[in-house]
Coordinates of C-alpha atoms in Angstrom, one line a residue:
X1 CA 176.7 73.9 137.5
X2 CA 173.3 73.4 139.4
X3 CA 174.1 70.9 142.6
X4 CA 173.1 67.4 143.3
X5 CA 169.6 68.1 145.6
X6 CA 169.1 66.0 148.6
X7 CA 166.3 65.1 150.2
X8 CA 163.8 68.1 151.1
X9 CA 161.6 66.2 152.8
X10 CA 163.9 65.5 156.2
X11 CA 167.2 66.2 157.3
X12 CA 169.6 63.3 157.0
X13 CA 169.6 60.8 159.8
X14 CA 173.0 58.5 160.5
X15 CA 172.7 55.4 159.3
X16 CA 172.0 53.5 162.7
X17 CA 168.8 56.1 163.2
X18 CA 167.9 55.0 159.6
X19 CA 167.8 51.5 160.3
X20 CA 166.2 51.6 163.2
X21 CA 163.3 53.0 161.5
X22 CA 163.0 50.4 158.9
X23 CA 162.7 47.1 160.6
X24 CA 164.2 45.9 164.1
X25 CA 166.0 43.3 162.9
X26 CA 168.5 45.8 161.2
X27 CA 169.9 47.1 164.2
X28 CA 171.5 44.1 164.2
X29 CA 172.3 44.2 160.3
X30 CA 174.7 47.3 160.9
X31 CA 176.8 44.8 163.2
X32 CA 177.6 42.6 161.1
X33 CA 178.5 43.5 157.5
X34 CA 180.9 41.1 156.3
X35 CA 178.0 38.5 157.7
X36 CA 175.2 40.1 155.6
X37 CA 177.7 40.4 152.5
X38 CA 177.5 36.4 152.6
X39 CA 174.4 35.7 153.1
X40 CA 173.2 32.7 150.9
X41 CA 170.2 32.8 148.4
X42 CA 168.4 29.9 150.2
X43 CA 168.7 31.4 153.3
X44 CA 167.3 35.1 152.4
X45 CA 164.4 33.6 150.4
X46 CA 162.9 32.3 153.2
X47 CA 162.8 35.9 155.1
X48 CA 159.9 38.6 153.6
X49 CA 160.3 40.1 150.2
X50 CA 160.9 43.6 151.6
X51 CA 163.7 42.2 154.7
X52 CA 165.5 40.1 152.3
X53 CA 165.8 43.1 150.1
X54 CA 166.8 45.6 152.7
X55 CA 169.5 43.5 153.8
X56 CA 170.8 42.9 150.3
X57 CA 171.3 46.9 150.1
X58 CA 172.4 47.8 153.1
X59 CA 175.6 44.7 152.1
X60 CA 176.2 46.5 148.9
X61 CA 176.2 50.3 150.6
X62 CA 179.5 51.8 149.9
X63 CA 181.1 53.5 153.5
X64 CA 181.5 56.8 151.3
X65 CA 178.0 56.9 149.7
X66 CA 175.8 54.8 152.9
X67 CA 172.6 53.7 151.2
X68 CA 170.5 53.5 154.5
X69 CA 169.7 57.5 154.3
X70 CA 168.0 56.9 151.2
X71 CA 165.7 54.2 152.0
X72 CA 162.3 54.6 153.5
X73 CA 160.0 51.5 154.5
X74 CA 156.5 51.5 155.6
X75 CA 158.1 51.8 159.4
X76 CA 159.7 55.2 158.4
X77 CA 157.4 58.0 159.4
X78 CA 158.1 60.3 156.2
X79 CA 157.4 56.6 153.7
X80 CA 153.7 58.3 152.8
X81 CA 155.3 61.6 152.7
X82 CA 158.2 60.6 150.1
X83 CA 155.8 58.4 148.1
X84 CA 153.0 60.3 147.3
X85 CA 155.3 63.5 146.9
X86 CA 155.8 62.6 143.2
X87 CA 152.6 61.1 142.6
X88 CA 150.8 63.7 139.8
X89 CA 147.7 61.6 139.1
X90 CA 145.3 61.2 142.1
X91 CA 143.7 57.8 140.6
X92 CA 147.0 56.3 142.2
X93 CA 146.8 57.8 145.8
X94 CA 144.1 56.1 147.0
X95 CA 144.3 54.0 150.3
X96 CA 143.7 50.7 148.1
X97 CA 146.5 51.8 145.9
X98 CA 149.5 49.3 145.7
X99 CA 152.2 50.5 147.9
X100 CA 155.8 49.6 147.6
X101 CA 157.9 47.4 149.7
X102 CA 160.2 50.1 150.1
X103 CA 161.5 53.2 148.7
X104 CA 165.5 53.9 147.3
X105 CA 165.7 57.7 146.8
X106 CA 169.1 57.5 145.6
X107 CA 171.8 60.1 146.3
X108 CA 174.4 58.5 144.2
X109 CA 174.8 56.3 141.2
X110 CA 176.0 53.2 143.5
X111 CA 172.4 53.7 145.4
X112 CA 171.0 52.5 141.6
X113 CA 173.5 50.0 141.1
X114 CA 172.9 48.2 144.2
X115 CA 169.3 48.7 143.8
X116 CA 169.0 46.8 140.3
X117 CA 171.5 44.0 141.5
X118 CA 169.7 43.3 144.9
X119 CA 166.6 43.3 143.1
X120 CA 167.4 40.9 140.9
X121 CA 169.0 38.8 143.4
X122 CA 165.7 38.9 145.5
X123 CA 163.3 38.5 142.5
X124 CA 161.5 42.0 143.3
X125 CA 160.0 44.2 140.5
X126 CA 161.7 47.8 140.5
X127 CA 159.8 50.5 139.4
X128 CA 161.6 53.7 138.8
X129 CA 160.3 57.0 138.8
X130 CA 161.7 60.2 137.6
X131 CA 159.1 63.1 138.4
X132 CA 155.7 61.1 138.6
X133 CA 153.7 62.4 135.8
X134 CA 153.7 58.9 134.3
X135 CA 149.8 59.1 133.3
X136 CA 148.9 55.4 134.4
X137 CA 151.5 55.7 137.3
X138 CA 153.8 52.6 136.6
X139 CA 156.4 54.0 137.5
X140 CA 155.3 53.5 141.3
X141 CA 152.5 51.6 141.4
X142 CA 152.0 47.7 140.3
X143 CA 149.0 46.4 138.5
X144 CA 149.8 43.1 138.7
X145 CA 148.2 41.7 141.7
X146 CA 150.2 40.2 144.1
X147 CA 153.9 40.9 142.8
X148 CA 156.2 42.4 145.1
X149 CA 157.8 46.1 144.1
X150 CA 159.9 48.8 145.1
X151 CA 160.4 51.9 143.4
X152 CA 163.6 53.5 142.8
X153 CA 163.1 56.8 143.0
X154 CA 165.6 59.5 141.1
X155 CA 164.4 63.2 142.5
X156 CA 167.7 63.8 144.2
X157 CA 169.8 63.0 141.1
X158 CA 168.9 66.6 139.3
X159 CA 172.4 68.0 138.8
X160 CA 172.9 69.9 135.4
X161 CA 175.6 71.0 133.6
X162 CA 175.6 73.6 130.7
X163 CA 178.4 74.0 128.3
X164 CA 177.6 77.1 126.2
X165 CA 180.8 76.4 124.2
X166 CA 180.1 73.2 123.1
X167 CA 176.4 74.2 123.0
X168 CA 175.5 70.8 125.4
X169 CA 174.2 70.0 128.5
X170 CA 174.3 67.0 130.8
X171 CA 171.1 66.7 132.9
X172 CA 169.8 63.8 135.2
X173 CA 166.9 61.9 135.3
X174 CA 165.7 63.5 138.5
X175 CA 165.9 66.5 137.1
X176 CA 162.8 68.7 136.2
X177 CA 162.3 70.3 132.5
X178 CA 161.8 73.5 134.6
X179 CA 165.0 73.0 136.2
X180 CA 166.8 72.2 133.0
X181 CA 165.5 75.8 131.3
X182 CA 166.3 77.5 134.0
X183 CA 169.8 76.7 134.3
X184 CA 170.0 77.0 130.6
X185 CA 168.7 80.4 131.2
X186 CA 171.4 81.6 133.5
X187 CA 173.9 80.9 130.5
X188 CA 172.4 82.2 127.7
X189 CA 170.0 84.3 126.3
X190 CA 170.1 82.6 122.8
X191 CA 170.0 78.9 124.0
X192 CA 166.9 76.5 124.5
X193 CA 166.2 73.1 124.6
X194 CA 163.3 71.5 122.5
X195 CA 160.6 69.7 125.3
X196 CA 157.4 70.0 127.0
X197 CA 156.2 73.2 128.5
X198 CA 155.0 71.5 131.6
X199 CA 158.0 72.5 134.0
X200 CA 157.7 70.0 136.7
X201 CA 157.9 66.7 134.2
X202 CA 160.9 65.1 135.1
X203 CA 163.4 64.4 132.7
X204 CA 164.1 61.0 133.1
X205 CA 160.7 59.7 131.7
X206 CA 160.0 62.7 129.3
X207 CA 163.4 62.4 127.2
X208 CA 163.5 58.1 126.8
X209 CA 159.5 58.4 125.9
X210 CA 160.5 60.9 123.1
X211 CA 159.3 64.3 124.6
X212 CA 157.6 66.8 122.5
X213 CA 157.4 70.5 122.8
X214 CA 156.1 73.7 121.0
X215 CA 159.6 73.5 118.8
X216 CA 159.6 70.2 117.8
X217 CA 158.5 71.6 114.3
X218 CA 161.5 73.1 114.2
X219 CA 164.1 70.8 116.0
X220 CA 162.1 67.8 116.8
X221 CA 161.9 65.7 119.8
X222 CA 163.7 65.8 123.2
X223 CA 165.2 62.3 122.1
X224 CA 166.2 63.9 118.6
X225 CA 168.5 65.7 120.3
X226 CA 170.3 63.5 123.3
X227 CA 173.8 62.7 121.9
X228 CA 175.0 60.5 125.0
X229 CA 174.0 59.0 128.4
X230 CA 174.8 56.9 131.4
X231 CA 173.1 54.2 132.1
X232 CA 173.0 51.3 134.7
X233 CA 172.5 48.0 132.7
X234 CA 171.0 44.6 134.1
X235 CA 174.5 43.3 135.6
X236 CA 174.7 47.0 137.6
X237 CA 177.7 48.3 135.4
X238 CA 177.6 52.0 134.6
X239 CA 177.5 52.8 131.0
X240 CA 177.3 55.4 128.2
X241 CA 177.1 55.5 124.5
X242 CA 180.7 54.2 123.7
X243 CA 180.6 51.3 126.0
X244 CA 176.7 50.5 125.3
X245 CA 176.9 50.3 121.5
X246 CA 174.7 52.0 119.2
X247 CA 171.6 49.9 119.2
X248 CA 171.2 50.2 123.2
X249 CA 171.5 53.6 123.0
X250 CA 169.3 54.0 119.9
X251 CA 166.3 52.2 122.2
X252 CA 166.7 54.8 125.2
X253 CA 165.8 57.2 122.8
X254 CA 162.0 57.4 122.7
X255 CA 162.0 53.1 123.4
X256 CA 160.9 53.8 127.1
X257 CA 164.3 53.3 128.9
X258 CA 162.7 51.6 131.8
X259 CA 162.2 48.4 129.3
X260 CA 166.3 48.6 129.3
X261 CA 167.7 49.6 132.4
X262 CA 167.8 53.0 134.7
X263 CA 168.9 56.2 132.7
X264 CA 170.8 58.2 135.0
X265 CA 171.3 61.3 133.2
X266 CA 171.9 62.3 129.3
X267 CA 173.8 64.8 127.7
X268 CA 171.5 67.0 124.9
X269 CA 172.3 69.5 122.2
X270 CA 170.9 72.9 123.0
X271 CA 169.3 74.8 120.1
X272 CA 169.7 78.4 119.6
X273 CA 166.8 80.7 119.9
X274 CA 166.3 84.6 119.4
X275 CA 166.7 86.6 122.2
X276 CA 163.0 87.2 121.5
X277 CA 160.2 85.3 121.0
X278 CA 156.3 86.2 120.6
X279 CA 153.2 84.2 121.8
X280 CA 149.3 84.2 122.5
X281 CA 146.8 82.7 123.3
X282 CA 143.3 83.6 121.6
X283 CA 140.3 81.9 122.9
X284 CA 137.2 81.5 120.5
X285 CA 133.9 79.5 120.6
X286 CA 131.2 78.0 118.0
X287 CA 129.3 81.3 118.4
X288 CA 132.5 83.6 117.3
X289 CA 132.7 81.2 114.3
X290 CA 135.3 78.5 116.0
X291 CA 134.4 76.0 113.4
X292 CA 135.4 77.9 110.2
X293 CA 138.7 79.0 112.4
X294 CA 139.7 75.5 113.4
X295 CA 138.8 74.3 109.7
X296 CA 141.4 76.7 108.5
X297 CA 143.9 76.0 111.3
X298 CA 143.8 72.2 109.7
X299 CA 144.8 73.6 106.6
X300 CA 147.7 75.7 107.5
X301 CA 149.3 74.4 110.9
X302 CA 151.3 71.4 109.6
X303 CA 152.2 72.1 106.2
X304 CA 152.0 76.0 105.4
X305 CA 153.6 77.6 108.3
X306 CA 157.1 78.5 108.7
X307 CA 158.7 75.9 110.7
X308 CA 159.7 78.4 113.5
X309 CA 155.8 78.8 114.0
X310 CA 153.9 76.2 116.3
X311 CA 150.0 76.7 117.0
X312 CA 148.5 74.3 119.4
X313 CA 145.0 74.0 119.2
X314 CA 142.7 73.1 122.1
X315 CA 138.9 72.2 122.7
X316 CA 136.7 72.1 125.6
X317 CA 132.9 72.1 126.5
X318 CA 132.1 75.3 128.3
X319 CA 128.8 77.4 129.1
X320 CA 128.0 79.6 126.6
X321 CA 127.4 83.1 127.6
X322 CA 124.9 83.5 124.0
X323 CA 122.9 81.0 124.5
X324 CA 123.1 79.5 127.7
X325 CA 124.0 76.4 126.9
X326 CA 126.8 73.8 126.6
X327 CA 129.2 75.3 124.0
X328 CA 132.3 74.3 122.5
X329 CA 135.4 76.7 123.6
X330 CA 138.6 76.7 121.4
X331 CA 142.1 78.4 122.1
X332 CA 145.1 78.6 119.5
X333 CA 148.1 78.9 121.5
X334 CA 151.3 80.2 119.9
X335 CA 154.8 80.4 120.1
X336 CA 157.0 82.1 117.3
X337 CA 160.7 81.8 117.3
X338 CA 160.6 86.2 116.2
X339 CA 159.1 89.3 116.8
X340 CA 155.4 90.1 117.2
X341 CA 155.7 92.0 113.7
X342 CA 156.5 88.9 111.8
X343 CA 154.0 86.7 114.0
X344 CA 151.2 89.4 112.5
X345 CA 152.2 89.3 109.0
X346 CA 152.3 85.2 109.1
X347 CA 148.6 85.2 110.5
X348 CA 147.1 87.7 108.5
X349 CA 148.3 85.8 105.7
X350 CA 148.0 82.3 107.1
X351 CA 145.0 82.4 109.1
X352 CA 143.0 85.5 108.9
X353 CA 139.9 84.4 110.6
X354 CA 141.9 84.3 113.6
X355 CA 142.2 87.8 114.0
X356 CA 145.2 88.1 115.8
X357 CA 145.9 91.5 116.8
X358 CA 149.0 93.4 117.8
X359 CA 147.6 93.5 121.6
X360 CA 147.0 89.8 122.0
X361 CA 151.2 89.1 120.9
X362 CA 153.0 89.0 123.7
X363 CA 157.4 89.5 123.1
X364 CA 159.3 87.6 125.7
X365 CA 162.6 85.4 126.1
X366 CA 162.5 82.0 125.4
X367 CA 162.7 81.0 128.9
X368 CA 159.4 83.2 130.0
X369 CA 157.8 81.9 127.3
X370 CA 157.8 78.4 129.0
X371 CA 155.9 80.2 132.0
X372 CA 153.3 82.1 129.7
X373 CA 152.8 78.4 128.0
X374 CA 152.1 76.7 131.5
X375 CA 149.4 79.4 132.5
X376 CA 151.5 81.9 134.9
X377 CA 150.3 85.5 134.8
X378 CA 152.8 87.7 132.9
X379 CA 155.3 88.3 134.7
X380 CA 156.1 85.5 136.6
X381 CA 159.6 85.5 137.9
X382 CA 162.0 82.9 136.1
X383 CA 162.8 81.2 139.0
X384 CA 159.8 79.9 139.5
X385 CA 160.5 77.2 137.0
X386 CA 162.4 75.9 139.8
X387 CA 159.3 74.8 141.7
X388 CA 158.6 71.4 142.4
X389 CA 155.1 71.7 142.8
X390 CA 152.5 71.4 140.1
X391 CA 149.8 74.1 139.8
X392 CA 146.7 73.1 141.9
X393 CA 144.6 73.0 138.6
X394 CA 147.0 70.0 137.3
X395 CA 146.7 67.9 140.0
X396 CA 143.5 65.8 140.0
X397 CA 142.4 62.8 139.0
X398 CA 143.3 61.7 135.1
X399 CA 143.1 59.8 132.4
X400 CA 144.4 60.4 129.1
X401 CA 144.8 58.8 125.2
X402 CA 146.3 59.5 122.2
X403 CA 145.8 59.5 118.7
X404 CA 147.1 60.5 114.9
X405 CA 145.2 62.3 112.1
X406 CA 146.5 61.8 108.4
X407 CA 143.6 63.3 106.7
X408 CA 142.0 66.2 107.2
X409 CA 138.9 65.9 109.1
X410 CA 135.6 67.5 107.2
X411 CA 133.0 70.3 108.3
X412 CA 130.8 67.8 109.2
X413 CA 133.2 65.8 111.2
X414 CA 134.2 68.2 113.0
X415 CA 130.9 69.2 114.4
X416 CA 129.7 65.8 114.9
X417 CA 132.7 65.4 117.3
X418 CA 131.8 68.7 118.9
X419 CA 128.4 67.7 119.4
X420 CA 129.8 64.4 121.0
X421 CA 131.7 66.7 123.2
X422 CA 128.9 68.5 124.6
X423 CA 126.9 65.2 125.2
X424 CA 129.8 63.5 127.1
X425 CA 130.7 67.1 128.5
X426 CA 134.3 65.4 130.1
X427 CA 136.5 65.0 127.3
X428 CA 138.8 67.8 126.2
X429 CA 140.9 67.7 123.2
X430 CA 144.8 68.9 122.4
X431 CA 145.3 68.9 118.5
X432 CA 149.5 69.5 118.2
X433 CA 150.5 70.0 114.6
X434 CA 153.2 68.0 113.3
X435 CA 155.3 68.7 110.1
X436 CA 158.3 70.8 109.6
X437 CA 161.8 68.8 111.1
X438 CA 159.1 66.3 112.3
X439 CA 158.5 64.9 108.9
X440 CA 161.9 65.0 108.0
X441 CA 163.3 62.6 110.3
X442 CA 163.0 58.9 109.3
X443 CA 160.8 56.8 111.2
X444 CA 163.4 54.3 112.1
X445 CA 165.9 56.9 113.2
X446 CA 165.0 56.5 116.7
X447 CA 162.2 54.1 118.2
X448 CA 159.7 57.3 118.0
X449 CA 157.8 56.4 114.6
X450 CA 155.3 59.3 114.1
X451 CA 157.1 61.3 111.4
X452 CA 155.7 62.2 107.8
X453 CA 152.0 61.7 107.1
X454 CA 151.1 63.2 110.2
X455 CA 148.6 66.1 110.2
X456 CA 148.3 66.7 114.4
X457 CA 148.2 64.3 117.1
X458 CA 145.6 64.4 119.6
X459 CA 145.6 64.2 123.2
X460 CA 142.4 63.0 125.2
X461 CA 142.3 64.4 128.8
X462 CA 139.5 63.8 131.6
X463 CA 140.1 65.1 135.0
X464 CA 137.7 65.1 137.9
X465 CA 137.8 65.6 141.5
X466 CA 135.6 63.3 143.0
X467 CA 136.4 60.1 145.1
X468 CA 135.7 56.9 144.5
X469 CA 135.4 53.8 142.3
X470 CA 132.3 54.7 141.0
X471 CA 133.6 58.1 139.7
X472 CA 136.5 56.5 138.4
X473 CA 134.2 54.2 136.4
X474 CA 132.2 57.0 135.2
X475 CA 134.7 58.7 133.6
X476 CA 137.0 56.3 132.4
X477 CA 133.5 55.0 130.5
X478 CA 133.2 58.3 129.1
X479 CA 137.1 59.1 127.3
X480 CA 136.6 55.2 126.3
X481 CA 133.2 56.1 124.7
X482 CA 134.6 59.3 122.9
X483 CA 137.7 57.7 121.8
X484 CA 135.6 55.3 120.3
X485 CA 134.0 57.5 118.6
X486 CA 136.6 58.9 116.9
X487 CA 138.0 55.8 115.3
X488 CA 137.0 56.9 111.8
X489 CA 139.0 60.6 111.8
X490 CA 142.3 58.7 113.1
X491 CA 145.2 56.5 112.0
X492 CA 144.2 52.8 111.1
X493 CA 146.4 49.6 110.8
X494 CA 147.4 50.3 113.5
X495 CA 145.7 53.0 115.6
X496 CA 149.0 54.9 116.4
X497 CA 149.4 56.2 120.1
X498 CA 152.3 58.1 122.1
X499 CA 154.2 56.2 124.6
X500 CA 154.3 58.8 126.9
X501 CA 151.0 59.4 126.9
X502 CA 150.9 56.0 128.3
X503 CA 147.3 54.1 128.0
X504 CA 147.0 51.1 129.2
X505 CA 143.5 50.6 127.8
X506 CA 145.8 49.6 124.6
X507 CA 147.1 46.3 126.5
X508 CA 148.6 45.3 129.7
X509 CA 151.5 42.8 130.1
X510 CA 151.2 40.2 132.9
X511 CA 154.5 39.1 132.2
X512 CA 153.8 35.7 131.6
X513 CA 153.8 32.7 128.8
X514 CA 152.1 35.2 126.7
X515 CA 153.8 38.4 127.2
X516 CA 155.6 38.8 124.1
X517 CA 151.7 38.6 122.4
X518 CA 150.5 40.9 124.9
X519 CA 153.3 43.2 124.2
X520 CA 152.5 43.1 120.4
X521 CA 149.1 44.8 121.3
X522 CA 150.8 47.9 122.5
X523 CA 153.8 47.5 121.3
X524 CA 153.1 48.1 117.3
X525 CA 150.5 50.9 118.6
X526 CA 153.5 53.0 120.2
X527 CA 156.5 51.8 117.8
X528 CA 154.6 50.7 114.7
X529 CA 157.8 48.7 113.1
X530 CA 160.3 49.8 115.2
X531 CA 158.8 47.7 117.9
X532 CA 160.2 44.6 116.7
X533 CA 164.2 45.8 116.6
X534 CA 163.3 46.9 120.3
X535 CA 162.5 43.3 121.2
X536 CA 165.6 42.0 119.2
X537 CA 167.6 44.7 121.6
X538 CA 165.5 43.8 124.9
X539 CA 166.5 40.0 124.5
X540 CA 170.0 40.7 123.5
X541 CA 170.8 43.1 126.5
X542 CA 168.0 41.8 129.0
X543 CA 167.3 38.0 128.3
X544 CA 165.5 37.5 131.7
X545 CA 163.2 40.2 131.0
X546 CA 164.2 41.9 134.7
X547 CA 163.4 45.5 133.5
X548 CA 159.6 45.0 133.2
X549 CA 156.2 46.9 133.9
X550 CA 152.8 46.5 132.4
X551 CA 154.0 47.7 129.1
X552 CA 157.3 47.3 128.9
X553 CA 159.2 45.8 126.0
X554 CA 159.1 42.2 126.1
X555 CA 161.6 39.6 125.2
X556 CA 161.5 37.2 122.2
X557 CA 159.9 33.9 122.8
X558 CA 161.5 31.3 124.8
X559 CA 164.3 33.5 125.4
X560 CA 164.6 32.9 129.2

């Protein structure tokens, strides 16, 4: 078992030292725990939110698992270091970005329970962060003005228990995908898990939003392979699948768990992989016949290739070495659960225009293929997956959006898209093919509804390094213009979107009297008809809407 990871950023302090770094008044609090536990709501409500929240947390601390060493306030010298350690989008790491009242870096489940109970009692919004890859920063930033909040940071709760005999794994929400993959690889060369290819992504957010990767055509989403969970509800109770019931268990597998409670851990099914898989990454520009190759890819990638083969297509604007002008570069990145000879045979028959050669194909273990897909050099040690520091190329100011394509884009349509990309010179595209197992699972099986009928999902991404609000607005305008341009080519009524590519342009819920209507705007796009079931479950398990954020599932009108 990979053991519980304690905070790397500093050595553990004693309870007294930790409190002394919080607020001076809490030196007194150490001496009076019994008094603190009986403080009336009316008395504490007169104190600042942060002070009242901290006081409550201390009163709920268990002697065997003191919470003081897990708490960071702005008075603590490590506060900003802890906050910034898991901010993956520099858009939300500026001096003007709203900061939390405090951060609870939970070391034990009781810290999570105390956080829920005290946040409810003191009416403070709780943000839940596992890996920090939330594209809109909703796990550590508030977009609603003048609303106090704190962060429950799960990164210390990262234990992983792999059971090869049962072909299952318990993985805590604070673990990363890389740590999960490494733990599996240390127990078996023929097992894996279908999830994303970015190793620093946190398990908690990834799985509860659906989670996909390059084995989804064979095994479905990450959330399709969840079989149990450990969960803290609005009353601070620790639940599992049996005690939470099937409705709530359905909701937290792709419906965004932070709308319903706190995910502590998931139990997942492992899947079988061959000892050797094959990958390639082949680039082609417009001058190298990219247009015809992309059209051929579009014809076969979803419905004509074996389910064991996944070929992602990416498109970027680059400088042409031929014409010395801007052009489009496409890349075809493949994973086959099989050997190179089979891959060559499939490509020669189904996608011959790409011209795949034996020298393009690399055979390796499944866990090594994760590193290949993350653009690490061949031969990179597998234990690189244990690093929690993203590659520097991925740390920038980011904006992302998503779409689903249900009918093939024509030659003229694709050419016009490329012309628009070259005009704007800001947005990169990623096409992820569906079909296979994704088309076999019913839309209502879990909250994630994007199944049969989808050819591929598009991710739009723009990144920049310039600082300041002018740069932010410039690049946001560019990606929004391109997104609007894509309207004729993508799904309609609703224009569907993927929850884990969170996009506040689809709507913001200000958690007022219009909450349900505001939630409908983005909820139908993310969940289609499953949104209505999610709302009913939310209303039942969290009727006063404690677990909320700018795009959470709302309760039914007049329910609280």
